[in-house]
Short mmCIF file of C-alpha atoms in Angstrom, two decimals:
data_model
loop_
_atom_site.label_atom_id
_atom_site.label_comp_id
_atom_site.label_asym_id
_atom_site.label_seq_id
_atom_site.Cartn_x
_atom_site.Cartn_y
_atom_site.Cartn_z
CA MET A 154 64.68 -1.08 128.50
CA CYS A 155 67.47 0.45 126.39
CA TYR A 156 70.52 2.45 127.20
CA HIS A 157 73.75 3.09 125.62
CA GLY A 158 77.38 3.05 126.75
CA ARG A 159 80.70 3.37 125.04
CA ARG A 160 83.28 0.55 124.53
CA ASN A 161 86.59 0.51 122.71
CA PHE A 162 87.20 -2.43 120.67
CA GLN A 163 90.82 -3.62 119.69
CA GLY A 164 91.34 -4.90 116.34
CA ALA A 165 93.62 -7.69 115.09
CA THR A 166 97.27 -7.16 116.14
CA MET A 167 98.98 -6.55 112.89
CA ALA A 168 101.50 -3.82 111.85
CA THR A 169 100.03 -0.46 110.94
CA THR A 170 103.34 1.04 109.59
CA SER A 171 102.78 2.62 106.24
CA LEU A 172 104.32 0.48 103.45
CA PRO A 173 105.22 1.88 99.96
CA GLY A 174 102.41 0.79 97.44
CA ILE A 175 100.33 -0.85 100.18
CA SER A 176 96.99 0.85 100.95
CA GLU A 177 95.09 0.90 104.35
CA SER A 178 92.22 -1.19 102.70
CA SER A 179 94.83 -3.85 101.75
CA LEU A 180 96.08 -4.08 105.32
CA ASP A 181 92.51 -4.63 106.48
CA PRO A 182 90.43 -5.81 103.77
CA PHE A 183 87.58 -7.22 106.12
CA GLN A 184 87.38 -3.95 108.20
CA GLU A 185 88.17 -6.01 111.29
CA ARG A 186 90.20 -3.25 112.98
CA VAL A 187 87.69 -0.84 114.39
CA GLY A 188 87.94 2.07 116.67
CA GLU A 189 85.66 3.53 119.25
CA ARG A 190 81.99 2.20 119.04
CA ASP A 191 78.86 3.15 120.89
CA VAL A 192 76.68 0.33 122.46
CA VAL A 193 72.83 0.12 122.73
CA LEU A 194 71.37 -2.82 124.86
CA ALA A 195 67.76 -3.82 124.55
CA SER A 196 65.67 -6.67 125.85
CA LEU A 197 63.38 -7.95 123.18
CA MET A 198 61.30 -10.91 122.46
CA GLY A 199 62.80 -13.13 125.24
CA GLY A 200 66.35 -12.23 124.29
CA ASP A 201 69.03 -9.76 125.20
CA PHE A 202 70.39 -7.68 122.20
CA ARG A 203 73.55 -5.73 122.06
CA PHE A 204 73.96 -3.34 119.22
CA GLU A 205 77.42 -1.93 118.32
CA SER A 206 78.30 0.80 115.86
CA ASP A 207 80.56 3.84 115.31
CA SER A 208 77.78 5.40 113.39
CA PRO A 209 75.57 7.92 115.56
CA GLU A 210 72.88 7.77 112.87
CA LEU A 211 72.46 4.06 112.84
CA LEU A 212 72.34 3.61 116.54
CA GLN A 213 69.77 6.51 116.85
CA LEU A 214 67.44 4.37 114.49
CA VAL A 215 67.95 1.34 116.88
CA ARG A 216 66.82 3.74 119.81
CA MET A 217 63.91 4.99 117.80
CA ALA A 218 62.77 1.31 117.31
CA TYR A 219 63.63 -0.30 120.68
CA ALA A 220 63.94 2.24 123.46
CA GLY A 221 61.45 2.47 126.25
CA LEU A 222 59.78 -0.95 125.38
CA PRO A 223 58.79 -3.48 128.16
CA ALA A 224 61.25 -6.40 128.44
CA HIS A 225 59.38 -9.73 127.59
CA ARG A 226 60.73 -12.80 129.24
CA LEU A 227 59.93 -16.46 128.00
CA PRO A 228 60.25 -19.76 129.96
CA VAL A 229 63.60 -20.40 128.61
CA SER A 230 66.78 -18.65 129.58
CA ALA A 231 67.36 -15.35 127.60
CA PRO A 232 70.10 -15.84 125.07
CA GLU A 233 72.34 -12.90 124.10
CA PHE A 234 72.64 -11.45 120.61
CA HIS A 235 75.22 -9.25 118.99
CA ILE A 236 74.34 -7.20 116.17
CA GLU A 237 77.06 -4.91 114.66
CA LEU A 238 75.84 -2.12 112.35
CA ARG A 239 78.39 -0.62 109.72
CA LEU A 240 77.86 2.39 107.73
CA VAL A 241 79.86 2.45 104.60
CA PRO A 242 80.47 5.31 102.02
CA GLY A 243 79.05 5.58 98.58
CA ARG A 244 75.93 4.97 96.92
CA SER A 245 73.68 1.73 96.61
CA MET A 246 72.40 0.35 93.32
CA THR A 247 68.95 1.99 93.94
CA THR A 248 67.70 3.60 90.78
CA THR A 249 63.88 3.86 91.76
CA GLY A 250 62.17 5.83 94.59
CA GLU A 251 62.67 3.05 97.02
CA PRO A 252 65.50 0.55 97.89
CA PRO A 253 65.55 -2.74 96.26
CA ALA A 254 63.56 -5.37 98.01
CA VAL A 255 65.42 -7.88 100.51
CA ARG A 256 66.35 -11.14 99.02
CA ALA A 257 66.84 -14.00 101.47
CA GLN A 258 69.95 -16.24 101.02
CA SER A 259 71.19 -19.24 103.42
CA GLY A 260 74.10 -21.59 103.44
CA ALA A 261 76.99 -22.96 105.75
CA GLY A 262 74.98 -22.13 108.81
CA LEU A 263 74.42 -18.36 107.80
CA LEU A 264 71.28 -16.56 106.94
CA CYS A 265 71.53 -13.62 104.81
CA GLY A 266 69.07 -10.70 103.55
CA VAL A 267 70.43 -8.64 100.61
CA MET A 268 69.11 -5.37 99.09
CA ASP A 269 72.22 -4.82 96.95
CA GLU A 270 76.06 -4.98 97.24
CA ARG A 271 76.13 -2.17 99.92
CA ASN A 272 73.10 -3.07 101.83
CA TYR A 273 72.72 -6.44 103.54
CA VAL A 274 72.41 -8.43 106.57
CA VAL A 275 74.63 -11.68 107.42
CA MET A 276 73.44 -13.58 110.38
CA SER A 277 74.54 -16.73 112.47
CA PRO A 278 71.62 -17.52 114.81
CA GLU A 279 73.43 -20.38 116.35
CA GLN A 280 76.05 -17.91 117.52
CA GLY A 281 73.62 -15.20 117.93
CA ARG A 282 75.68 -12.61 115.95
CA ALA A 283 74.79 -10.56 112.87
CA LEU A 284 76.43 -7.90 110.70
CA VAL A 285 74.17 -5.25 109.18
CA VAL A 286 75.97 -3.20 106.52
CA VAL A 287 74.35 0.05 105.22
CA SER A 288 75.37 2.54 102.68
CA ARG A 289 75.13 6.19 103.54
CA ASP A 290 72.48 7.02 101.14
CA MET A 291 69.96 4.52 102.67
CA LEU A 292 69.77 6.93 105.69
CA ALA A 293 67.31 8.74 103.55
CA PHE A 294 64.96 5.54 103.76
CA PRO A 295 64.72 5.19 107.52
CA TYR A 296 61.61 3.09 107.37
CA HIS A 297 63.06 0.39 105.03
CA LEU A 298 66.45 0.45 106.80
CA ARG A 299 64.65 -0.10 110.12
CA TYR A 300 62.23 -2.86 109.21
CA GLU A 301 64.00 -4.60 106.37
CA LEU A 302 67.58 -4.77 107.59
CA ILE A 303 67.76 -3.99 111.33
CA GLU A 304 64.59 -5.53 112.40
CA PHE A 305 64.94 -8.36 109.93
CA ALA A 306 68.05 -9.37 111.89
CA VAL A 307 66.21 -8.98 115.28
CA PHE A 308 63.23 -10.88 114.24
CA THR A 309 65.21 -13.72 112.34
CA MET A 310 67.59 -14.40 115.15
CA ALA A 311 65.07 -14.36 117.88
CA THR A 312 62.75 -16.87 116.01
CA CYS A 313 65.66 -19.37 114.99
CA ARG A 314 67.45 -19.22 118.39
CA LEU A 315 64.18 -19.35 120.72
CA GLY A 316 62.18 -21.69 118.47
CA LEU A 317 59.44 -19.17 117.96
CA VAL A 318 56.57 -19.32 115.40
CA PRO A 319 56.57 -15.96 113.57
CA LEU A 320 53.06 -14.91 112.60
CA HIS A 321 52.00 -12.07 110.47
CA GLY A 322 49.31 -10.53 112.49
CA ALA A 323 48.33 -8.31 115.59
CA CYS A 324 47.93 -9.38 119.28
CA VAL A 325 45.88 -7.83 121.92
CA GLY A 326 44.73 -9.13 125.38
CA ARG A 327 43.63 -8.56 128.95
CA HIS A 328 44.91 -9.71 132.35
CA GLY A 329 47.76 -11.73 130.75
CA ARG A 330 45.49 -13.54 128.11
CA GLY A 331 45.80 -12.85 124.42
CA LEU A 332 44.11 -13.13 121.07
CA VAL A 333 46.30 -13.21 117.78
CA LEU A 334 44.49 -11.46 114.95
CA LEU A 335 44.99 -12.82 111.52
CA GLY A 336 43.83 -12.16 108.13
CA ALA A 337 44.81 -10.79 104.68
CA SER A 338 46.39 -7.41 104.26
CA GLY A 339 43.55 -4.67 104.14
CA SER A 340 41.10 -6.95 106.27
CA GLY A 341 41.24 -4.62 109.18
CA LYS A 342 43.71 -6.06 111.70
CA SER A 343 45.46 -2.63 112.34
CA THR A 344 42.28 -0.81 112.65
CA LEU A 345 41.00 -3.41 115.05
CA ALA A 346 44.23 -3.29 117.09
CA LEU A 347 43.89 0.55 117.28
CA HIS A 348 40.49 0.57 118.84
CA SER A 349 41.37 -2.35 121.05
CA LEU A 350 44.10 -0.32 122.70
CA LEU A 351 41.99 2.95 122.75
CA HIS A 352 39.36 0.96 124.66
CA GLY A 353 41.66 -0.35 127.26
CA LEU A 354 43.05 -3.75 126.01
CA ASP A 355 46.72 -4.59 126.38
CA PHE A 356 48.54 -4.08 123.22
CA LEU A 357 51.31 -6.55 122.35
CA ALA A 358 52.06 -6.12 118.59
CA GLU A 359 50.44 -4.95 115.36
CA ASP A 360 52.19 -6.45 112.42
CA ALA A 361 54.31 -9.27 113.79
CA VAL A 362 53.60 -11.86 116.53
CA PHE A 363 56.10 -14.64 117.77
CA VAL A 364 54.57 -17.45 119.83
CA GLU A 365 56.59 -19.97 121.98
CA PRO A 366 54.57 -23.16 120.86
CA GLN A 367 54.97 -25.14 124.14
CA SER A 368 53.76 -22.44 126.42
CA MET A 369 51.56 -20.64 123.76
CA LEU A 370 53.12 -17.41 125.00
CA ALA A 371 53.14 -14.52 122.53
CA THR A 372 55.66 -11.75 122.24
CA GLY A 373 56.30 -8.91 119.85
CA VAL A 374 57.65 -5.38 119.50
CA ALA A 375 55.08 -2.75 120.37
CA ASN A 376 56.90 0.26 119.10
CA PHE A 377 54.69 1.59 116.16
CA LEU A 378 51.12 1.27 114.85
CA HIS A 379 50.37 1.81 111.23
CA VAL A 380 47.01 3.42 110.65
CA LYS A 381 45.37 4.58 107.43
CA ASP A 382 43.78 7.98 107.23
CA ASP A 383 40.25 6.44 106.80
CA ALA A 384 40.50 4.81 110.26
CA LEU A 385 40.58 8.27 111.85
CA GLY A 386 36.94 8.77 111.19
CA PHE A 387 36.03 6.30 114.04
CA VAL A 388 38.50 7.75 116.48
CA SER A 389 36.92 9.85 119.16
CA GLY A 390 38.85 12.28 121.38
CA ASP A 391 41.22 15.01 120.33
CA SER A 392 44.41 13.66 121.85
CA ALA A 393 44.11 10.21 120.05
CA ARG A 394 43.26 11.81 116.75
CA SER A 395 46.26 14.15 117.05
CA TRP A 396 48.51 11.42 118.06
CA ILE A 397 47.76 9.69 114.82
CA ARG A 398 47.19 12.37 112.40
CA ASP A 399 50.60 14.21 113.43
CA ALA A 400 52.58 11.04 113.13
CA PRO A 401 55.08 10.65 110.33
CA VAL A 402 53.64 9.02 107.18
CA ILE A 403 55.34 5.78 105.54
CA ARG A 404 54.46 4.07 102.29
CA ARG A 405 54.71 0.43 102.29
CA ARG A 406 55.96 -1.52 99.20
CA SER A 407 52.51 -2.40 98.35
CA GLY A 408 51.80 1.32 97.76
CA VAL A 409 49.59 1.68 100.82
CA VAL A 410 50.17 4.98 102.72
CA LYS A 411 49.91 4.89 106.50
CA HIS A 412 50.57 6.83 109.60
CA GLU A 413 53.37 5.57 111.72
CA ALA A 414 52.13 6.30 115.26
CA ASP A 415 54.77 5.94 118.05
CA LEU A 416 53.01 3.68 120.67
CA ARG A 417 55.29 4.89 123.47
CA ARG A 418 53.89 8.42 123.04
CA ALA A 419 50.14 7.26 123.16
CA PRO A 420 47.83 7.19 126.25
CA ILE A 421 47.57 3.34 126.06
CA SER A 422 48.42 0.21 128.05
CA MET A 423 51.28 -1.73 126.49
CA SER A 424 51.54 -5.25 127.68
CA SER A 425 54.18 -5.56 130.34
CA GLY A 426 55.07 -9.14 129.35
CA PRO A 427 54.03 -11.83 127.10
CA LEU A 428 50.34 -12.70 126.61
CA GLU A 429 49.23 -16.38 126.96
CA LEU A 430 47.05 -17.15 123.75
CA VAL A 431 43.52 -18.26 124.27
CA GLY A 432 42.62 -18.39 120.72
CA ALA A 433 42.94 -16.94 117.22
CA VAL A 434 40.55 -14.64 115.23
CA PHE A 435 40.59 -14.16 111.58
CA VAL A 436 39.56 -10.55 111.03
CA SER A 437 37.34 -10.44 107.70
CA ALA A 438 36.66 -7.31 105.64
CA ARG A 439 33.19 -8.66 105.09
CA LYS A 440 30.23 -7.12 106.87
CA ALA A 441 28.28 -9.39 109.18
CA ASP A 442 24.90 -10.39 108.18
CA ASP A 443 23.52 -9.91 111.79
CA PRO A 444 25.19 -6.84 113.48
CA GLN A 445 24.41 -8.57 116.71
CA HIS A 446 26.68 -11.50 116.01
CA LEU A 447 30.04 -10.67 114.53
CA LEU A 448 31.90 -13.75 115.81
CA GLN A 449 31.54 -17.23 114.37
CA ALA A 450 33.63 -20.21 115.24
CA LEU A 451 35.27 -21.93 112.43
CA PRO A 452 34.54 -25.58 111.78
CA LEU A 453 37.42 -27.63 113.01
CA GLU A 454 38.00 -29.46 109.82
CA THR A 455 38.70 -26.02 108.00
CA VAL A 456 41.20 -24.51 110.67
CA ALA A 457 44.31 -26.25 109.54
CA GLY A 458 43.88 -25.29 105.89
CA ARG A 459 42.90 -21.68 106.83
CA LEU A 460 46.00 -21.17 109.22
CA ILE A 461 48.37 -22.62 106.65
CA ASN A 462 46.92 -20.37 103.80
CA ASP A 463 47.18 -17.27 106.04
CA GLN A 464 50.57 -18.03 107.37
CA PRO A 465 52.65 -19.87 104.62
CA TYR A 466 56.11 -19.01 106.13
CA ALA A 467 55.21 -19.80 109.68
CA SER A 468 53.71 -23.22 108.62
CA GLY A 469 57.27 -24.22 107.58
CA GLN A 470 58.80 -23.57 110.82
CA PRO A 471 59.67 -26.33 113.34
CA GLY A 472 57.23 -25.33 116.02
CA TRP A 473 54.32 -25.01 113.70
CA SER A 474 52.58 -28.33 114.31
CA THR A 475 52.52 -27.85 117.98
CA PHE A 476 51.19 -24.25 117.55
CA GLN A 477 48.61 -25.41 115.10
CA GLN A 478 47.25 -28.21 117.22
CA THR A 479 47.14 -26.20 120.30
CA ILE A 480 45.39 -23.02 118.75
CA THR A 481 42.87 -25.24 117.05
CA ARG A 482 41.87 -26.76 120.50
CA LEU A 483 41.80 -23.26 122.08
CA GLY A 484 39.40 -21.91 119.61
CA VAL A 485 39.70 -20.12 116.06
CA HIS A 486 36.95 -17.78 115.16
CA GLU A 487 36.23 -15.30 112.18
CA LEU A 488 35.25 -11.69 112.99
CA ARG A 489 33.23 -9.75 110.50
CA ARG A 490 32.70 -6.09 110.48
CA GLY A 491 29.96 -4.42 112.46
CA VAL A 492 28.57 -0.99 112.22
CA HIS A 493 31.27 0.53 114.40
CA PRO A 494 34.80 -0.69 115.40
CA GLN A 495 33.68 -0.79 119.10
CA ALA A 496 31.31 -3.65 118.38
CA SER A 497 34.43 -5.71 117.21
CA VAL A 498 36.19 -4.76 120.29
CA ASP A 499 33.29 -5.95 122.36
CA ALA A 500 33.32 -9.20 120.49
CA LEU A 501 36.88 -9.75 121.34
CA LEU A 502 36.34 -9.18 124.96
CA THR A 503 33.88 -12.02 125.06
CA LEU A 504 36.71 -14.36 124.24
CA LEU A 505 38.92 -12.79 126.68
CA ALA A 506 36.54 -13.10 129.62
#
């Protein structure tokens, strides 16, 4: 749960008397002396995050992303993370219709994500601290700002500090048991997650899932669901259709246009805590040969290669070996499309029984 307060931070004790020929920026080149800041606190992914900024616009984006989410606790003690958000004047180097893509850098115990000289993230996961710098014109790109700068810091620090395995996928469950939904972009993971939650399954995450490999507990941030227009054809009920249809539209870097539906405004059941994974399901865009048999267990000898090909970044993380061995033992299936998404949800329920 998020809330905000106010705290006054004192900067370095240095003389502030104006001196001839010396500018204020020369006296404080690193902008260490700051004034009054607002604070937003959020419990996310097994950690306690503190966001600080003197920019109401940036803190409002934090509230949009994380307010009202259930706190997920993992078996380890919750570490504290401190993220400072700084809005700077001027324009970025953006010359196209969207900001430059983030480039990752690392060294000297620091991790960085850089769009350009005025938009970047610098993190020290070991210390649990990060600085997010944003140019004022980036406020015109709230989707990219949230996901590629603020959320980049949250996800990266939690992953490193808590030893989580970061998966590109969705996760739904029932009665504390969960399934991670994997597969290539366009395979239908988001559509399946949508229909799972509309039919009563607990919703954990749609785009990014984080697994503690020893306990196989999965966590994530259940704030938004991204749905294409063509998925509305299978949605029944005026309230559900309006919730999606009236949601803001975002354009991903791939060019795909989707509705960004706020899950906190939907008549659904969000998972109140982490889900213990009982298996993984590769969602396939191929239609099933037999509409009565959508699920097929993958041969054990193919599972390792399939997982690595689908999750190249996660497979390089320290906890991958434990995760891969355990999820293989639990069971990995492929799910092909049936005549209606409800049939796919029913197939998932057989694994969650």
